[in-house]
Coordinates of C-alpha atoms in Angstrom, one line a residue:
X1 CA 45.8 194.2 167.5
X2 CA 48.2 194.2 164.6
X3 CA 48.5 190.3 164.9
X4 CA 44.8 189.7 164.6
X5 CA 44.9 192.0 161.5
X6 CA 47.7 189.8 159.9
X7 CA 46.1 186.7 160.7
X8 CA 42.6 187.7 159.1
X9 CA 44.7 188.9 155.7
X10 CA 46.1 185.4 155.7
X11 CA 43.3 183.5 156.1
X12 CA 41.2 185.8 153.4
X13 CA 44.2 185.1 151.1
X14 CA 43.9 181.4 151.7
X15 CA 40.2 181.9 151.0
X16 CA 40.5 183.5 147.6
X17 CA 43.3 180.9 146.5
X18 CA 40.7 177.9 147.4
X19 CA 37.7 179.7 145.5
X20 CA 40.0 180.1 142.5
X21 CA 41.2 176.4 142.5
X22 CA 37.4 175.6 142.7
X23 CA 36.6 177.4 139.7
X24 CA 39.2 176.0 137.8
X25 CA 38.4 172.5 138.6
X26 CA 34.6 173.1 137.8
X27 CA 35.7 174.4 134.1
X28 CA 35.2 171.6 131.3
X29 CA 38.8 170.3 130.0
X30 CA 39.4 172.2 126.4
X31 CA 39.2 170.1 123.4
X32 CA 42.4 169.2 121.8
X33 CA 43.4 171.8 118.8
X34 CA 42.2 170.8 115.4
X35 CA 44.7 170.6 112.8
X36 CA 44.7 173.5 110.2
X37 CA 44.3 171.2 107.1
X38 CA 42.2 168.1 106.3
X39 CA 43.4 164.8 108.1
X40 CA 45.2 162.4 105.5
X41 CA 44.4 159.1 105.8
X42 CA 47.5 156.8 106.1
X43 CA 49.2 155.7 102.9
X44 CA 48.0 152.4 101.4
X45 CA 50.8 150.2 100.0
X46 CA 51.0 150.5 96.1
X47 CA 50.4 147.0 94.3
X48 CA 53.4 145.3 93.0
X49 CA 54.6 146.3 89.7
X50 CA 54.4 143.9 87.1
X51 CA 57.8 141.9 86.4
X52 CA 59.5 143.8 83.8
X53 CA 62.8 141.9 82.6
X54 CA 65.8 143.9 81.4
X55 CA 65.4 144.8 77.7
X56 CA 61.4 144.4 77.9
X57 CA 58.9 146.8 77.6
X58 CA 56.5 147.8 80.6
X59 CA 52.8 147.3 80.5
X60 CA 51.3 149.2 77.6
X61 CA 48.1 150.3 79.4
X62 CA 45.5 149.4 81.8
X63 CA 42.7 146.7 80.6
X64 CA 43.5 143.6 78.4
X65 CA 46.8 143.3 76.8
X66 CA 46.8 143.6 73.2
X67 CA 49.9 141.6 71.7
X68 CA 49.7 143.5 68.4
X69 CA 49.7 147.3 70.0
X70 CA 52.9 146.1 72.1
X71 CA 54.7 144.7 69.0
X72 CA 53.6 147.7 67.0
X73 CA 55.0 150.1 69.8
X74 CA 58.3 148.1 70.0
X75 CA 58.5 148.0 65.8
X76 CA 60.0 145.9 63.3
X77 CA 57.7 143.4 63.6
X78 CA 55.2 144.4 60.5
X79 CA 55.1 141.0 59.1
X80 CA 54.2 139.2 62.2
X81 CA 51.7 141.8 62.9
X82 CA 49.9 141.1 59.5
X83 CA 49.8 137.3 59.8
X84 CA 48.2 138.0 63.4
X85 CA 45.7 140.1 62.1
X86 CA 45.1 138.0 58.8
X87 CA 44.5 134.9 60.8
X88 CA 42.5 134.1 64.2
X89 CA 45.7 134.0 66.0
X90 CA 45.4 137.7 67.7
X91 CA 41.9 136.6 69.1
X92 CA 43.0 133.3 70.1
X93 CA 46.0 134.9 72.4
X94 CA 43.3 137.7 73.7
X95 CA 40.7 134.9 74.6
X96 CA 43.5 133.0 76.5
X97 CA 44.8 136.1 78.3
X98 CA 41.4 136.9 79.5
X99 CA 39.8 133.5 80.0
X100 CA 42.3 131.6 81.5
X101 CA 45.2 131.8 84.2
X102 CA 47.9 130.1 82.4
X103 CA 49.1 133.0 80.4
X104 CA 50.7 133.0 76.9
X105 CA 54.3 133.0 75.4
X106 CA 54.8 134.2 71.8
X107 CA 57.9 133.7 70.0
X108 CA 57.7 136.9 67.4
X109 CA 60.0 136.6 64.4
X110 CA 61.4 140.1 63.1
X111 CA 60.4 141.6 59.8
X112 CA 64.4 140.6 58.6
X113 CA 63.4 137.0 59.9
X114 CA 60.5 136.8 57.1
X115 CA 62.9 138.7 54.6
X116 CA 65.3 135.8 55.0
X117 CA 62.7 133.0 53.9
X118 CA 63.0 131.6 50.1
X119 CA 61.4 133.6 47.6
X120 CA 57.5 132.3 47.5
X121 CA 57.6 130.3 50.9
X122 CA 54.7 132.0 52.0
X123 CA 52.7 132.5 48.9
X124 CA 52.8 128.6 48.5
X125 CA 50.9 128.3 51.6
X126 CA 47.4 127.9 51.7
X127 CA 44.9 129.8 54.4
X128 CA 45.1 127.1 56.8
X129 CA 49.0 126.5 56.5
X130 CA 49.5 130.1 57.4
X131 CA 47.1 129.9 60.3
X132 CA 49.2 126.8 61.7
X133 CA 52.4 128.6 60.9
X134 CA 51.6 131.5 63.2
X135 CA 50.1 129.5 66.0
X136 CA 53.5 127.4 65.8
X137 CA 54.8 130.8 67.3
X138 CA 52.5 130.6 70.2
X139 CA 52.5 128.6 73.5
X140 CA 49.4 128.4 75.6
X141 CA 51.4 129.2 79.0
X142 CA 53.3 131.9 80.4
X143 CA 57.3 130.8 80.6
X144 CA 59.6 133.4 82.1
X145 CA 63.3 133.4 81.0
X146 CA 64.0 131.2 84.3
X147 CA 61.8 128.8 83.3
X148 CA 63.4 127.6 80.0
X149 CA 66.0 125.6 81.9
X150 CA 63.3 123.2 83.4
X151 CA 61.3 122.7 80.3
X152 CA 60.0 119.2 79.2
X153 CA 60.7 118.8 75.5
X154 CA 58.9 119.1 72.9
X155 CA 56.6 121.8 73.9
X156 CA 53.1 121.8 72.7
X157 CA 52.2 124.7 70.7
X158 CA 48.9 126.1 69.9
X159 CA 49.3 124.5 66.2
X160 CA 47.6 121.1 65.5
X161 CA 45.7 118.9 68.1
X162 CA 46.4 118.8 71.5
X163 CA 49.7 116.3 70.7
X164 CA 53.0 117.7 71.6
X165 CA 54.1 115.5 68.7
X166 CA 52.2 117.0 66.2
X167 CA 54.1 120.2 65.8
X168 CA 57.1 119.8 68.2
X169 CA 59.0 122.8 69.3
X170 CA 62.2 122.1 71.3
X171 CA 63.7 124.7 73.5
X172 CA 67.2 124.6 75.4
X173 CA 68.9 126.7 77.7
X174 CA 72.4 127.2 78.3
X175 CA 73.4 130.1 80.4
X176 CA 72.0 133.4 79.1
X177 CA 71.1 131.7 75.8
X178 CA 67.8 130.1 75.0
X179 CA 68.0 128.0 71.9
X180 CA 64.9 127.0 69.6
X181 CA 64.8 124.1 67.5
X182 CA 61.9 122.9 64.9
X183 CA 63.8 120.1 62.9
X184 CA 64.2 122.4 60.2
X185 CA 64.6 126.0 61.7
X186 CA 67.8 126.6 64.7
X187 CA 67.6 130.0 66.4
X188 CA 67.8 131.5 69.6
X189 CA 65.9 134.2 71.7
X190 CA 67.7 137.7 70.9
X191 CA 65.6 139.7 73.4
X192 CA 62.6 140.1 75.6
X193 CA 60.3 142.3 73.8
X194 CA 57.4 142.1 76.8
X195 CA 56.8 140.4 80.1
X196 CA 54.1 141.0 82.7
X197 CA 53.7 137.7 84.5
X198 CA 50.8 136.7 82.2
X199 CA 52.2 137.6 78.7
X200 CA 55.6 136.9 77.5
X201 CA 57.0 137.8 74.3
X202 CA 60.3 136.8 72.9
X203 CA 62.2 138.3 69.9
X204 CA 63.5 135.5 67.5
X205 CA 65.4 136.2 64.4
X206 CA 64.2 133.4 62.2
X207 CA 60.8 132.1 61.2
X208 CA 60.1 128.9 63.1
X209 CA 59.0 126.3 60.3
X210 CA 57.2 123.3 61.4
X211 CA 58.6 120.3 60.0
X212 CA 54.6 119.2 59.5
X213 CA 54.5 121.7 56.7
X214 CA 57.9 122.3 55.5
X215 CA 59.7 118.8 56.2
X216 CA 60.8 116.5 53.5
X217 CA 58.1 114.6 52.1
X218 CA 58.3 111.2 51.1
X219 CA 58.8 110.4 47.4
X220 CA 55.4 109.6 45.5
X221 CA 54.8 105.6 44.9
X222 CA 55.0 104.8 41.3
X223 CA 51.5 104.2 39.9
X224 CA 50.9 100.6 39.3
X225 CA 51.5 99.2 36.1
X226 CA 48.2 99.2 33.7
X227 CA 46.8 95.8 33.1
X228 CA 47.8 94.0 29.8
X229 CA 44.9 94.5 27.3
X230 CA 44.3 91.4 25.0
X231 CA 45.6 91.9 21.6
X232 CA 43.1 92.1 19.0
X233 CA 43.3 90.3 15.7
X234 CA 42.5 92.1 12.6
X235 CA 39.3 90.8 11.2
X236 CA 40.1 91.7 7.7
X237 CA 43.2 89.7 7.9
X238 CA 41.3 86.7 9.7
X239 CA 38.6 87.1 7.0
X240 CA 41.6 87.0 4.4
X241 CA 43.0 84.0 6.0
X242 CA 39.9 82.1 6.2
X243 CA 39.2 83.0 2.6
X244 CA 42.9 81.8 1.4
X245 CA 42.5 78.5 3.4
X246 CA 39.2 77.8 1.8
X247 CA 40.5 78.6 -1.8
X248 CA 43.4 76.2 -0.7
X249 CA 40.9 73.5 -0.2
X250 CA 39.1 74.0 -3.2
X251 CA 42.0 73.5 -5.2
X252 CA 42.8 70.5 -3.5
X253 CA 39.3 69.0 -4.1
X254 CA 39.6 70.1 -7.6
X255 CA 42.8 68.3 -8.1
X256 CA 41.7 65.1 -6.4
X257 CA 38.3 65.2 -8.7
X258 CA 40.7 65.6 -11.5
X259 CA 43.0 62.6 -10.7
X260 CA 39.7 60.6 -10.1
X261 CA 38.3 61.6 -13.6
X262 CA 41.6 60.8 -15.3
X263 CA 41.7 57.2 -13.8
X264 CA 38.2 56.5 -14.7
X265 CA 39.1 57.4 -18.2
X266 CA 42.0 55.1 -18.3
X267 CA 39.8 52.4 -17.1
X268 CA 37.1 52.7 -19.4
X269 CA 39.7 53.2 -22.4
X270 CA 41.5 49.5 -21.2
X271 CA 38.1 48.3 -21.0
X272 CA 37.3 49.1 -24.7
X273 CA 40.4 48.2 -26.2
X274 CA 40.0 44.7 -24.4
X275 CA 36.3 44.2 -26.2
X276 CA 37.9 45.3 -29.6
X277 CA 40.4 42.7 -29.2
X278 CA 37.9 40.3 -28.1
X279 CA 35.7 41.0 -30.9
X280 CA 38.4 40.6 -33.5
X281 CA 39.5 37.6 -32.5
X282 CA 36.0 35.6 -33.0

């Protein structure tokens, strides 16, 4: 009897276990727990920063690059900024930066460079010549420092026509030194003001004077000699000369007449004397 009760209890426990397992399997799986805060998306890689060389200022601001603002921020370029604004060169640079992919390179003289010019150098220039002078400091392509060693001279500047020989600019590089020659000015790049892969601004300590404007002019040719003018005779003298010649001829004529008259008188006298002697001889 006790064995039967034990068997019944064991079977009841097994039945209860099976019922519990079936209920557990019948329930839906619990959803994964949600994080407490909002789900953050994976961080996107930041765009590469523009190349900023040692000693160069970084990008001034977003949007089109403004070369005059860059120079104003650095300082000691007041003369060059004034000439950029007084001419159309500033607008030309901005158009090249916005409308082309070649970039721009600017050689910016310092205020001390302009102060070192001979007195009256800029005042003697006409407005078109001032325009050419500032254009002569601009190249229509972006040139990083590492590329100076492979440049083909002479460089074509924004001055003049498309010919690289009208306003030639020669740049040579030796080690860390970049030298610039115009045929009149010899200087070097003293520092990198700005570089962002599209615009490069280099500081130079002398104003780049183009040979086409400041070079020695050929001596002016002497004017051709004036044609010789015929010598005019004095009409009064000629008239007096004519009168004197007429007087001489008249005097000669009078003398000849007098001689003839005296000869006639002598003939008449001899004829008369002969007649008288003939009468007395009869």
